[in-house]
Coordinates of C-alpha atoms and ligand atoms in Angstrom, one line a residue:
M914 CA -20.0 24.6 5.9
A915 CA -21.9 21.3 6.2
T916 CA -23.1 20.7 9.8
Q917 CA -26.1 18.3 9.3
F918 CA -25.3 15.2 7.3
T919 CA -26.1 11.7 6.4
I920 CA -23.7 9.3 4.8
P921 CA -25.3 7.9 1.7
E922 CA -25.6 4.1 1.2
F923 CA -22.8 2.7 -0.9
E924 CA -23.6 2.8 -4.6
N925 CA -21.5 1.3 -7.4
T926 CA -20.8 3.7 -10.2
S927 CA -22.6 2.4 -13.3
L928 CA -20.3 0.5 -15.6
D929 CA -21.9 2.3 -18.5
I930 CA -20.6 5.8 -17.5
I931 CA -17.0 4.8 -16.7
P932 CA -15.7 5.3 -20.3
A933 CA -17.4 8.7 -20.4
L934 CA -15.8 9.8 -17.0
A935 CA -12.4 8.8 -18.3
S936 CA -12.9 10.4 -21.6
N937 CA -14.1 13.6 -20.0
A938 CA -11.0 13.8 -17.8
R939 CA -8.8 13.1 -20.9
G940 CA -10.6 15.8 -22.8
T941 CA -10.1 18.3 -20.1
F942 CA -6.4 17.6 -20.0
R943 CA -6.3 18.3 -23.7
T944 CA -7.7 21.8 -23.2
H945 CA -4.4 22.6 -21.4
K946 CA -6.2 24.5 -18.6
T947 CA -4.8 22.2 -15.9
K948 CA -1.3 23.3 -16.9
A949 CA -1.8 26.8 -15.5
L950 CA -0.4 27.1 -12.0
K951 CA -3.3 29.3 -11.1
W952 CA -5.8 26.6 -11.9
R953 CA -3.8 24.0 -9.9
L954 CA -3.5 26.3 -6.9
V955 CA -7.3 26.9 -6.9
Q956 CA -8.0 23.2 -7.0
L957 CA -5.6 22.5 -4.1
R958 CA -7.1 25.3 -2.1
K959 CA -10.6 23.9 -2.8
L960 CA -9.4 20.5 -1.7
Y961 CA -8.0 21.9 1.5
W962 CA -11.3 23.6 2.4
A963 CA -13.3 20.5 1.3
M964 CA -11.3 18.5 3.8
E965 CA -12.1 21.0 6.5
D966 CA -15.8 21.3 5.6
Y967 CA -16.3 17.6 5.3
K968 CA -14.3 16.8 8.4
E969 CA -17.3 15.6 10.4
Q970 CA -18.6 13.4 7.6
L971 CA -15.1 11.9 7.1
L972 CA -14.6 11.2 10.8
A973 CA -18.1 9.6 11.0
A974 CA -17.4 7.5 7.9
L975 CA -14.0 6.4 9.4
V976 CA -15.8 5.3 12.6
K977 CA -18.5 3.5 10.5
D978 CA -16.0 1.7 8.3
L979 CA -13.1 0.9 10.7
H980 CA -14.2 2.1 14.1
K981 CA -11.2 4.5 13.7
S982 CA -10.9 6.9 16.6
N983 CA -11.3 10.6 15.7
F984 CA -7.8 11.1 17.2
E985 CA -6.2 8.9 14.6
S986 CA -8.6 10.0 11.8
L987 CA -7.5 13.6 12.3
I988 CA -3.8 13.1 12.5
A989 CA -3.4 10.4 9.8
E990 CA -6.3 11.1 7.4
V991 CA -8.0 14.6 7.5
D992 CA -5.3 16.8 8.8
W993 CA -2.7 14.7 6.8
V994 CA -4.4 15.6 3.5
K995 CA -4.9 19.2 4.6
N996 CA -1.2 19.5 5.4
D997 CA -0.4 17.9 2.0
C998 CA -2.4 20.6 0.3
L999 CA -0.7 23.3 2.2
F1000 CA 2.8 21.9 1.5
M1001 CA 2.0 21.6 -2.2
I1002 CA 0.5 25.1 -2.4
A1003 CA 3.5 26.6 -0.6
N1004 CA 6.0 24.9 -2.9
L1005 CA 4.2 24.5 -6.2
E1006 CA 5.8 27.4 -8.0
D1007 CA 9.2 26.2 -7.1
F1008 CA 8.5 22.5 -8.0
A1009 CA 6.9 23.5 -11.3
K1010 CA 9.5 25.9 -12.7
D1011 CA 11.9 25.0 -15.4
E1012 CA 15.3 23.9 -14.2
K1013 CA 18.3 25.3 -16.0
L1014 CA 20.7 22.5 -17.1
G1015 CA 24.3 23.7 -16.8
A1016 CA 27.6 22.2 -15.9
P1017 CA 28.4 19.4 -15.2
A1018 CA 25.4 17.9 -17.0
V1019 CA 25.8 20.1 -20.0
P1020 CA 29.5 20.6 -21.2
A1021 CA 30.6 24.2 -21.6
S1022 CA 30.7 23.7 -25.4
F1023 CA 26.9 23.2 -25.4
S1024 CA 26.1 26.0 -23.0
L1025 CA 24.7 28.1 -25.9
M1026 CA 21.8 25.7 -26.4
K1027 CA 19.9 26.8 -23.3
F1028 CA 19.4 23.3 -22.0
R1029 CA 16.6 23.1 -19.4
T1030 CA 14.2 20.6 -17.8
R1031 CA 10.5 21.4 -18.2
K1032 CA 8.1 19.8 -15.7
E1033 CA 5.2 18.5 -17.7
P1034 CA 2.0 16.9 -16.3
L1035 CA 1.8 13.2 -17.4
G1036 CA -1.9 13.6 -18.4
T1037 CA -4.9 11.8 -17.1
V1038 CA -4.2 9.4 -14.2
L1039 CA -6.0 6.7 -12.3
I1040 CA -5.6 6.5 -8.6
I1041 CA -6.7 3.2 -6.9
G1042 CA -6.8 3.2 -3.1
P1043 CA -6.8 0.6 -0.3
Y1044 CA -9.1 0.3 2.7
N1045 CA -6.8 0.9 5.7
Y1046 CA -6.4 4.7 5.4
P1047 CA -9.2 5.2 2.9
V1048 CA -8.9 9.0 2.9
Q1049 CA -5.2 9.6 3.2
L1050 CA -4.0 6.9 0.8
L1051 CA -6.5 8.0 -1.9
L1052 CA -6.3 11.8 -1.6
A1053 CA -2.6 12.3 -0.8
P1054 CA -1.7 11.0 -4.3
L1055 CA -4.4 13.2 -5.7
V1056 CA -2.7 16.2 -4.2
G1057 CA 0.4 15.2 -6.2
A1058 CA -1.6 14.8 -9.3
I1059 CA -3.3 18.2 -9.0
G1060 CA 0.1 19.8 -8.2
A1061 CA 1.6 18.3 -11.3
G1062 CA -1.3 19.5 -13.5
C1063 CA -2.9 16.2 -14.2
T1064 CA -6.6 15.3 -14.4
A1065 CA -7.6 12.2 -12.4
V1066 CA -10.1 9.5 -11.8
L1067 CA -10.1 8.0 -8.3
K1068 CA -11.2 4.5 -7.2
P1069 CA -11.7 4.2 -3.5
S1070 CA -11.7 0.8 -1.8
E1071 CA -15.2 -0.7 -1.7
M1072 CA -14.3 -2.3 1.7
T1073 CA -14.7 1.2 3.3
P1074 CA -18.0 2.1 1.7
A1075 CA -18.9 5.1 3.9
C1076 CA -15.5 6.8 3.2
A1077 CA -15.9 6.0 -0.5
M1078 CA -19.3 7.8 -0.6
V1079 CA -18.1 10.9 1.4
V1080 CA -15.0 11.2 -0.7
R1081 CA -17.0 10.9 -3.9
E1082 CA -19.4 13.7 -2.8
L1083 CA -16.5 15.9 -1.6
I1084 CA -14.6 15.6 -4.9
E1085 CA -17.7 15.9 -7.1
K1086 CA -19.0 19.0 -5.3
R1087 CA -15.8 20.9 -4.6
L1088 CA -13.3 20.1 -7.4
D1089 CA -13.6 20.8 -11.1
P1090 CA -16.0 18.1 -12.2
N1091 CA -14.5 18.1 -15.7
A1092 CA -11.1 17.3 -14.4
F1093 CA -11.7 14.9 -11.4
A1094 CA -14.1 12.0 -10.9
V1095 CA -14.6 9.2 -8.4
V1096 CA -15.7 5.7 -9.5
N1097 CA -17.1 3.5 -6.7
G1098 CA -17.1 -0.2 -6.9
G1099 CA -15.0 -3.4 -6.7
I1100 CA -13.5 -5.6 -9.3
P1101 CA -15.9 -5.1 -12.2
E1102 CA -15.6 -1.3 -11.9
T1103 CA -11.8 -1.5 -11.5
N1104 CA -11.7 -3.7 -14.6
A1105 CA -13.8 -1.2 -16.5
L1106 CA -11.3 1.5 -15.5
M1107 CA -8.4 -0.6 -16.5
A1108 CA -9.9 -1.0 -19.9
E1109 CA -9.3 2.8 -20.4
K1110 CA -6.1 4.4 -21.4
W1111 CA -4.3 6.2 -18.6
D1112 CA -1.1 8.2 -18.5
K1113 CA -0.2 6.7 -15.2
I1114 CA -1.8 4.4 -12.7
F1115 CA -1.1 5.0 -9.0
F1116 CA -2.1 1.9 -7.1
T1117 CA -1.9 1.3 -3.3
G1118 CA -2.9 -2.2 -2.1
S1119 CA -1.8 -5.8 -2.0
A1120 CA 1.0 -7.2 -4.0
Q1121 CA -1.4 -9.7 -5.4
V1122 CA -3.7 -7.1 -6.9
G1123 CA -0.7 -4.9 -7.7
T1124 CA 0.5 -7.7 -10.0
I1125 CA -2.9 -7.8 -11.8
I1126 CA -2.8 -4.0 -12.3
A1127 CA 0.9 -4.0 -13.5
K1128 CA 0.2 -6.8 -16.0
K1129 CA -2.8 -5.1 -17.4
A1130 CA -1.0 -1.7 -17.6
A1131 CA 1.9 -3.3 -19.4
E1132 CA -0.5 -4.2 -22.3
T1133 CA -0.7 -0.5 -23.2
L1134 CA 2.8 0.4 -21.8
T1135 CA 1.1 2.5 -19.1
P1136 CA 3.5 3.5 -16.3
V1137 CA 2.5 2.5 -12.8
C1138 CA 3.4 3.5 -9.3
L1139 CA 2.8 0.6 -6.9
E1140 CA 2.6 1.1 -3.2
L1141 CA 2.4 -2.5 -1.9
G1142 CA 2.7 -4.5 1.3
G1143 CA 5.5 -6.3 3.0
K1144 CA 6.6 -8.6 5.7
N1145 CA 8.5 -6.1 7.7
P1146 CA 11.1 -7.1 10.3
A1147 CA 12.1 -5.5 13.5
F1148 CA 15.6 -6.2 15.0
V1149 CA 16.1 -5.9 18.7
T1150 CA 19.6 -6.5 20.2
K1151 CA 21.0 -6.6 23.7
N1152 CA 22.1 -3.0 23.3
A1153 CA 18.5 -1.7 22.8
N1154 CA 16.6 0.3 25.3
L1155 CA 14.3 -2.6 25.8
A1156 CA 11.4 -0.9 27.6
L1157 CA 11.3 1.8 24.8
A1158 CA 11.6 -0.8 22.1
A1159 CA 8.6 -2.7 23.5
R1160 CA 6.5 0.4 23.9
R1161 CA 7.2 1.6 20.4
L1162 CA 6.7 -1.8 18.8
L1163 CA 3.4 -2.1 20.5
W1164 CA 2.4 1.4 19.2
G1165 CA 3.1 0.1 15.7
K1166 CA 0.4 -2.6 16.2
T1167 CA -2.1 -0.4 18.0
Q1168 CA -2.3 2.4 15.3
N1169 CA -5.4 1.5 13.1
A1170 CA -5.3 -1.9 14.9
G1171 CA -2.1 -2.7 13.1
Q1172 CA -3.7 -2.4 9.6
V1173 CA -0.7 -0.5 8.5
C1174 CA 1.4 -1.9 5.7
M1175 CA 4.6 -0.5 7.1
S1176 CA 4.2 -1.9 10.7
Q1177 CA 6.3 -4.8 11.8
N1178 CA 5.3 -8.4 11.0
Y1179 CA 7.8 -10.0 13.3
V1180 CA 10.5 -9.1 15.8
L1181 CA 13.9 -10.8 15.6
I1182 CA 15.3 -10.5 19.1
D1183 CA 18.4 -11.7 21.0
K1184 CA 17.3 -14.9 22.8
D1185 CA 18.7 -13.8 26.2
I1186 CA 16.4 -10.7 26.4
V1187 CA 13.2 -12.3 25.3
P1188 CA 11.6 -12.7 28.8
T1189 CA 12.4 -9.1 29.7
F1190 CA 11.1 -7.8 26.4
I1191 CA 7.8 -9.7 26.9
E1192 CA 7.5 -8.2 30.4
F1193 CA 8.0 -4.7 29.0
L1194 CA 5.4 -5.4 26.3
K1195 CA 2.9 -6.4 28.9
E1196 CA 3.7 -3.3 31.0
S1197 CA 3.2 -1.0 27.9
Y1198 CA 0.0 -2.8 27.1
K1199 CA -1.3 -2.0 30.6
D1200 CA -0.3 1.6 30.2
M1201 CA -2.1 2.0 26.9
F1202 CA -5.1 -0.1 27.8
P1203 CA -5.7 0.2 31.5
N1204 CA -9.2 -1.4 31.1
G1205 CA -8.2 -3.9 28.4
A1206 CA -8.0 -3.2 24.7
K1207 CA -11.6 -4.1 24.0
A1208 CA -12.8 -1.3 26.3
S1209 CA -10.5 1.3 24.7
P1210 CA -12.2 4.0 22.7
D1211 CA -8.9 4.4 20.8
L1212 CA -8.5 1.0 19.1
A1213 CA -9.9 0.5 15.6
R1214 CA -11.5 -2.7 14.5
I1215 CA -10.7 -5.1 11.6
V1216 CA -12.3 -3.8 8.5
N1217 CA -14.5 -6.8 7.7
P1218 CA -15.2 -10.5 8.5
R1219 CA -12.9 -11.6 5.6
H1220 CA -9.9 -9.9 7.1
F1221 CA -10.9 -10.9 10.6
H1222 CA -10.8 -14.5 9.5
R1223 CA -7.6 -14.1 7.6
I1224 CA -5.9 -12.8 10.8
K1225 CA -7.6 -15.3 13.0
K1226 CA -6.3 -18.1 10.7
M1227 CA -2.7 -17.0 11.4
L1228 CA -3.4 -17.3 15.1
D1229 CA -5.1 -20.7 14.7
E1230 CA -2.3 -22.1 12.6
T1231 CA 0.6 -20.9 14.7
K1232 CA 2.6 -23.4 16.7
G1233 CA 3.9 -20.6 18.8
K1234 CA 2.8 -19.4 22.2
I1235 CA 0.7 -16.2 22.8
V1236 CA 2.6 -14.1 25.2
M1237 CA 0.5 -11.0 25.1
G1238 CA -3.2 -10.5 24.1
G1239 CA -4.9 -13.2 22.1
Q1240 CA -8.6 -12.2 22.7
L1241 CA -10.9 -12.1 19.7
D1242 CA -14.6 -11.2 19.2
E1243 CA -16.0 -11.7 15.8
S1244 CA -19.3 -9.9 16.6
E1245 CA -17.2 -6.7 17.0
L1246 CA -14.5 -7.6 14.5
F1247 CA -12.2 -7.1 17.5
I1248 CA -8.7 -8.5 17.7
E1249 CA -6.6 -7.7 20.7
P1250 CA -3.0 -6.5 20.1
T1251 CA -1.3 -9.9 20.3
A1252 CA 2.3 -11.1 20.4
V1253 CA 3.2 -14.7 19.6
L1254 CA 6.5 -16.3 20.6
V1255 CA 7.4 -18.6 17.7
N1256 CA 10.1 -21.2 17.3
S1257 CA 10.1 -21.7 13.6
V1258 CA 10.7 -19.5 10.6
D1259 CA 8.1 -21.5 8.8
D1260 CA 5.4 -20.5 11.3
A1261 CA 2.4 -18.8 9.7
M1262 CA 3.1 -15.8 11.9
M1263 CA 6.4 -15.3 10.2
Q1264 CA 5.4 -16.2 6.7
E1265 CA 2.1 -14.4 6.2
E1266 CA 1.6 -10.6 6.1
S1267 CA -0.1 -9.7 9.4
F1268 CA -1.7 -6.4 8.4
G1269 CA -3.4 -6.5 11.7
P1270 CA -2.7 -6.1 15.4
I1271 CA -0.7 -9.4 15.7
F1272 CA 3.0 -10.0 15.4
A1273 CA 5.6 -12.7 16.0
I1274 CA 8.6 -12.7 18.3
Y1275 CA 11.4 -14.9 17.1
P1276 CA 14.5 -15.4 19.4
V1277 CA 17.9 -15.4 17.6
H1278 CA 21.5 -16.2 18.6
S1279 CA 23.1 -13.3 16.8
L1280 CA 22.5 -10.3 14.5
D1281 CA 24.0 -12.5 11.6
Q1282 CA 21.2 -15.0 12.1
A1283 CA 18.6 -12.3 12.3
L1284 CA 19.7 -10.7 9.1
N1285 CA 19.7 -14.1 7.3
I1286 CA 16.2 -14.9 8.5
A1287 CA 14.8 -11.5 7.5
A1288 CA 16.4 -11.8 4.0
S1289 CA 14.9 -15.3 3.6
I1290 CA 11.4 -14.2 4.6
H1291 CA 11.3 -11.1 2.4
R1292 CA 14.4 -9.6 0.8
T1293 CA 12.7 -6.3 0.0
P1294 CA 10.2 -5.4 2.6
L1295 CA 8.4 -2.1 2.8
S1296 CA 10.0 -1.1 6.1
L1297 CA 12.4 -2.3 8.7
F1298 CA 13.1 -1.2 12.3
S1299 CA 16.3 -1.6 14.2
F1300 CA 16.7 -1.3 18.0
G1301 CA 20.4 -1.7 18.8
S1302 CA 23.7 0.2 19.1
K1303 CA 24.6 2.7 16.5
A1304 CA 27.0 0.2 14.9
E1305 CA 24.3 -2.5 14.9
N1306 CA 21.7 -0.2 13.4
N1307 CA 24.1 0.8 10.7
R1308 CA 24.9 -2.8 10.0
V1309 CA 21.2 -3.6 9.6
L1310 CA 20.8 -0.6 7.3
N1311 CA 23.8 -1.7 5.3
E1312 CA 23.0 -5.4 5.0
M1313 CA 19.3 -5.4 4.4
T1314 CA 17.3 -3.1 2.2
S1315 CA 13.7 -1.9 2.6
G1316 CA 11.4 0.8 1.2
G1317 CA 12.0 2.9 4.3
A1318 CA 13.5 2.4 7.7
T1319 CA 13.3 3.7 11.2
L1320 CA 16.0 3.3 13.8
N1321 CA 15.0 3.0 17.5
D1322 CA 11.3 3.3 16.7
T1323 CA 8.5 2.0 14.5
F1324 CA 7.5 3.7 11.2
F1325 CA 8.5 7.2 12.1
H1326 CA 10.0 7.4 8.5
G1327 CA 6.4 7.1 7.3
S1328 CA 4.7 9.4 9.8
V1329 CA 5.8 12.7 8.2
N1330 CA 3.7 13.7 5.3
S1331 CA 6.3 15.6 3.3
V1332 CA 9.2 13.1 3.0
P1333 CA 9.4 10.5 0.2
F1334 CA 7.6 7.2 0.9
G1335 CA 7.7 4.1 -1.2
G1336 CA 8.7 0.5 -1.4
V1337 CA 11.5 -1.3 -3.1
G1338 CA 11.5 -4.4 -5.3
D1339 CA 8.2 -6.3 -4.7
S1340 CA 7.1 -3.9 -1.9
G1341 CA 6.6 -1.1 -4.4
W1342 CA 7.7 0.8 -7.4
G1343 CA 8.1 4.6 -7.1
A1344 CA 7.6 7.0 -4.3
Y1345 CA 5.4 9.9 -3.4
R1346 CA 4.7 12.4 -0.6
G1347 CA 6.2 15.9 -0.5
K1348 CA 8.0 16.8 -3.7
A1349 CA 8.0 13.2 -4.7
S1350 CA 4.1 13.5 -5.0
F1351 CA 4.7 16.2 -7.6
D1352 CA 7.5 14.2 -9.4
V1353 CA 5.6 10.9 -9.6
F1354 CA 3.0 12.6 -11.9
T1355 CA 5.4 14.7 -13.8
H1356 CA 7.4 14.1 -17.0
L1357 CA 10.9 15.6 -16.9
R1358 CA 11.2 16.9 -20.4
T1359 CA 14.6 18.0 -21.5
V1360 CA 14.5 21.0 -23.8
A1361 CA 17.3 22.5 -25.9
E1362 CA 17.2 25.7 -28.0
T1363 CA 19.8 26.2 -30.6
P1364 CA 20.4 29.8 -31.6
S1365 CA 20.3 30.4 -35.4
W1366 CA 23.5 32.4 -35.3
A1367 CA 25.4 29.4 -33.9
D1368 CA 25.0 27.2 -36.9
G1369 CA 28.5 27.9 -38.1
L1370 CA 30.0 26.7 -34.8
I1371 CA 28.2 23.4 -35.0
R1372 CA 28.6 22.7 -38.7
V1373 CA 30.8 19.8 -38.1
R1374 CA 27.7 17.6 -37.7
Y1375 CA 26.5 18.0 -41.2
M1376 CA 27.3 15.7 -44.1
P1377 CA 29.6 15.5 -46.0
Y1378 CA 31.6 14.6 -42.9
D1379 CA 34.8 16.5 -42.5
W1380 CA 37.5 14.6 -40.5
S1381 CA 39.7 17.6 -40.1
R1382 CA 36.9 19.6 -38.4
L1383 CA 36.1 16.7 -36.1
R1384 CA 39.8 16.4 -35.0
Q1385 CA 39.8 20.1 -34.4
L1386 CA 36.7 19.8 -32.2
Q1387 CA 38.2 16.8 -30.4
R1388 CA 41.4 18.8 -29.6
L1389 CA 39.2 21.5 -28.1
T1390 CA 36.7 19.4 -26.2
A1391 CA 37.9 15.9 -25.6
K1392 CA 38.3 14.9 -21.9
K1393 CA 41.0 12.6 -20.6
P1394 CA 40.3 10.1 -17.9
N1395 CA 42.3 10.3 -14.7
F1396 CA 42.3 6.5 -14.2
D1397 CA 44.1 3.6 -15.8
R1398 CA 42.8 0.2 -17.2
N1399 CA 43.0 -1.3 -13.7
G1400 CA 40.6 1.3 -12.3
A1401 CA 43.4 3.0 -10.4
I1402 CA 43.8 6.8 -10.2
V1403 CA 46.8 8.1 -12.3
K1404 CA 48.7 10.6 -10.3
G1405 CA 50.0 12.6 -13.2
F1406 CA 50.8 16.3 -13.7
G1407 CA 47.2 17.4 -13.4
Y1408 CA 46.7 15.4 -10.1
W1409 CA 49.8 17.0 -8.4
T1410 CA 49.0 20.5 -9.7
S1411 CA 45.5 20.4 -8.4
L1412 CA 46.7 18.9 -5.1
L1413 CA 49.3 21.7 -4.8
L1414 CA 46.9 24.5 -5.8
G1415 CA 44.1 23.0 -3.6
L1416 CA 46.6 22.8 -0.6
G1417 CA 45.9 19.1 -0.2
G1418 CA 42.1 19.2 -0.6
K1419 CA 39.6 18.7 -3.4
G1420 CA 36.8 21.3 -3.5
I1421 CA 37.3 24.8 -4.8
K1422 CA 35.6 26.3 -1.8
G1423 CA 37.9 24.4 0.6
A1424 CA 40.9 25.4 -1.4
F1425 CA 39.8 29.0 -1.3
L1426 CA 39.5 29.0 2.5
R1427 CA 42.8 27.2 2.9
W1428 CA 44.5 29.8 0.7
L1429 CA 42.8 32.5 2.6
F1430 CA 44.2 31.0 5.9
V1431 CA 47.7 30.7 4.4
L1432 CA 47.8 34.2 3.1
A1433 CA 46.3 35.6 6.4
S1434 CA 48.9 33.7 8.5
G1435 CA 51.7 34.9 6.2
Y1436 CA 50.5 38.4 6.4
A1437 CA 50.2 38.2 10.3
T1438 CA 53.7 36.7 10.6
M1439 CA 55.2 39.5 8.4
F1440 CA 53.3 42.1 10.5
V1441 CA 54.7 40.7 13.8
L1442 CA 58.2 40.4 12.3
E1443 CA 58.0 44.0 11.1
K1444 CA 56.8 45.2 14.5
R1445 CA 59.7 43.5 16.2
A1446 CA 62.2 44.9 13.7
Ligands
LIG2072 N1 2.5 0.6 0.5 C1 1.5 1.2 1.0 O1 1.4 2.4 1.0 C2 0.3 0.4 1.4 C3 0.1 -0.9 1.1 N2 -1.1 -1.6 1.5 C4 -1.2 -3.0 1.2 O2 -2.5 -3.2 0.8 C5 -3.1 -4.4 1.3 C6 -4.4 -4.2 2.0 O3 -5.2 -3.3 1.3 P1 -6.4 -3.8 0.4 O4 -7.4 -2.7 0.3 O5 -6.9 -5.1 1.0 O6 -5.7 -4.1 -0.9 P2 -6.3 -4.8 -2.2 O7 -5.2 -5.0 -3.1 O8 -7.2 -5.9 -1.9 O9 -7.3 -3.6 -2.8 C7 -6.7 -2.4 -3.3 C8 -7.6 -1.9 -4.4 O10 -7.7 -2.7 -5.5 C9 -9.0 -3.1 -5.9 N3 -9.0 -4.5 -6.3 C10 -9.2 -5.6 -5.5 N4 -9.1 -6.7 -6.2 C11 -9.0 -6.4 -7.4 C12 -8.8 -7.1 -8.7 N5 -8.8 -8.4 -8.7 N6 -8.7 -6.4 -9.8 C13 -8.7 -5.1 -9.8 N7 -8.8 -4.3 -8.7 C14 -8.9 -4.9 -7.5 C15 -9.8 -2.8 -4.6 O11 -11.1 -2.5 -5.0 C16 -9.1 -1.7 -4.0 O12 -9.5 -0.4 -4.4 C17 -2.1 -5.0 2.2 O13 -1.3 -6.0 1.5 C18 -1.2 -3.9 2.5 O14 0.1 -4.2 2.8 C19 -2.0 -1.0 2.2 C20 -1.9 0.4 2.5 C21 -0.7 1.1 2.2
LIG2073 C1 5.4 19.8 18.8 C2 6.6 20.0 19.6 C3 7.6 19.0 19.7 C4 7.5 17.8 18.8 C5 6.6 16.8 19.0 C6 6.5 15.6 18.1 C7 7.6 15.4 17.2 C8 5.5 14.8 18.2 C9 5.3 13.6 17.4 C10 4.1 13.0 17.5 C11 3.8 11.8 16.7 C12 4.9 11.0 16.1 C13 2.6 11.4 16.5 C14 2.2 10.3 15.7 C15 1.4 10.4 14.7 C16 1.0 9.3 14.0 C17 0.8 9.4 12.7 C18 1.0 10.7 12.0 C19 0.4 8.2 11.9 C20 0.4 8.2 10.6 C21 0.0 7.0 9.9 C22 0.3 6.9 8.6 C23 0.9 7.9 7.8 C24 -0.1 5.6 8.0 C25 0.1 5.4 6.7 C26 -0.1 4.1 6.3 C27 0.5 3.5 5.3 C28 1.2 4.3 4.2 C29 0.5 2.1 5.2 O1 -0.5 1.4 5.5 O2 1.5 1.7 4.8 C30 8.8 19.1 20.5 C31 10.0 19.2 19.6 C32 8.9 17.9 21.4 C33 8.7 20.3 21.4 C34 8.1 21.5 20.8 C35 6.7 21.2 20.4

């Protein structure tokens, strides 16, 4: 166990060795050793213990890079990845085993061919991470890649240099160096990596860079999983528990100082409840930061001056009114959790991705108006949050899509490490976490196996074609639709028979239970009548 440590100065990986690192990982995949479940499990166990043994370095690096509190670093970075390892280890055998393909996918007439789905590792993958959760968002995909049996090269964000260096050491020292490598650097290093051939690229970051990655990957038809940002709306109606909505929405902007791509960008709220909502926000602020946000040991800082100025610019440009927070200190890269009451959809606070502790409040007349505004700002955001009645929340879910959604809270859907997480449309392609992390690096390969003795049965396929055999086969296997050309169900003989036999229901299990009930009632009646007689 490492107790004494120093975090090395950030060092770019030499451009010259990048092709060799990629080729080494590719070569190792070709040895097939990563396909053995035993090997994968050992790597996952090693990663688990590396996270534990490097915990102090990781926590210190997260303080250095983001001023992230140990509390948040443990829950959302170190323990998160450890839990990912444990989940994958516990379920790997189940995820990786062949799946038998039977009815209804495989018709009974083909059941001899032993159809199955084999789970194959895609190969050698590239994982590119962002700065906001520099440990979790780089290593959680790696857990999926290891589980799937892939080899991988990782590219941490250069904007969190201390984390990048600790992660590099942790991977290089603890995992199989022939299978996994870390490349540190920025655009030149990423470009050098993109010049290599990968079997999948897993990218988390901005839509702008995601587009560059997807374009480059398209040149070699390399599949990509993109985890991107979004302008996420929150809807608050008169039927919401307003105090709770305010507290939970504020929480969404205090975690990692709002540098969370799934937190709300703006709140669309019924105009009549805006003053009360603002009062509740201020109350929650006081509860969370009794001595002010700047004095809080819990609040992270903005990652660097560039992002500080990006967020500041939104506050400089807004025509709205700051109703909570508003304090900034560049020397500390501090931005106070800030709410801005705006009166135009075109306001910078509505149109730019916040990715920081600031958000807009926009009063609306109705849920109709709110839904129209949200769709006009970003039709496919990464998340949405709805605080209203059950019917209103259902309406929001039904009428507006998003990568994930939480009702009556902020990003709870993204706070559990084993449920699928991903965007939709331009907020992301593909999902990971839990089983989805295994699937995203896995090829589902359908395999059939035709017994030699069955050749006579399937001879109809051979030339010269024999129409009489085909007609015979059709008589035996052809299925008839139970609908007409207008799309209506045809209530023919089959329909009435199955309705009768199923005692008015559809499923076999239900029909069985209903028949059991009928027979038992009949038997009980006969028993009573016999007793009376
Ligand atoms: N959907 C999700 O899970 C998440 C999405 N995000 C999104 O990521 C963004 C913030 O993260 P950043 O680290 O600033 O993202 P970014 O897109 O600037 O950087 C991500 C990665 O791409 C690399 N990169 C940057 N410019 C590049 C270029 N021109 N060519 C090739 N590679 C390049 C960086 O070195 C880094 O490793 C926000 O838009 C946020 O919404 C962030 C975290 C999670
Ligand atoms: C334990 C018992 C109970 C249950 C207690 C519960 C459910 C506690 C819940 C606590 C929560 C929700 C803590 C919050 C944790 C925050 C986390 C994990 C934040 C994660 C951040 C992430 C994943 C950020 C990712 C960023 C991304 C992807 C991005 O930028 O987009 C009972 C049931 C109450 C009683 C028994 C005991």
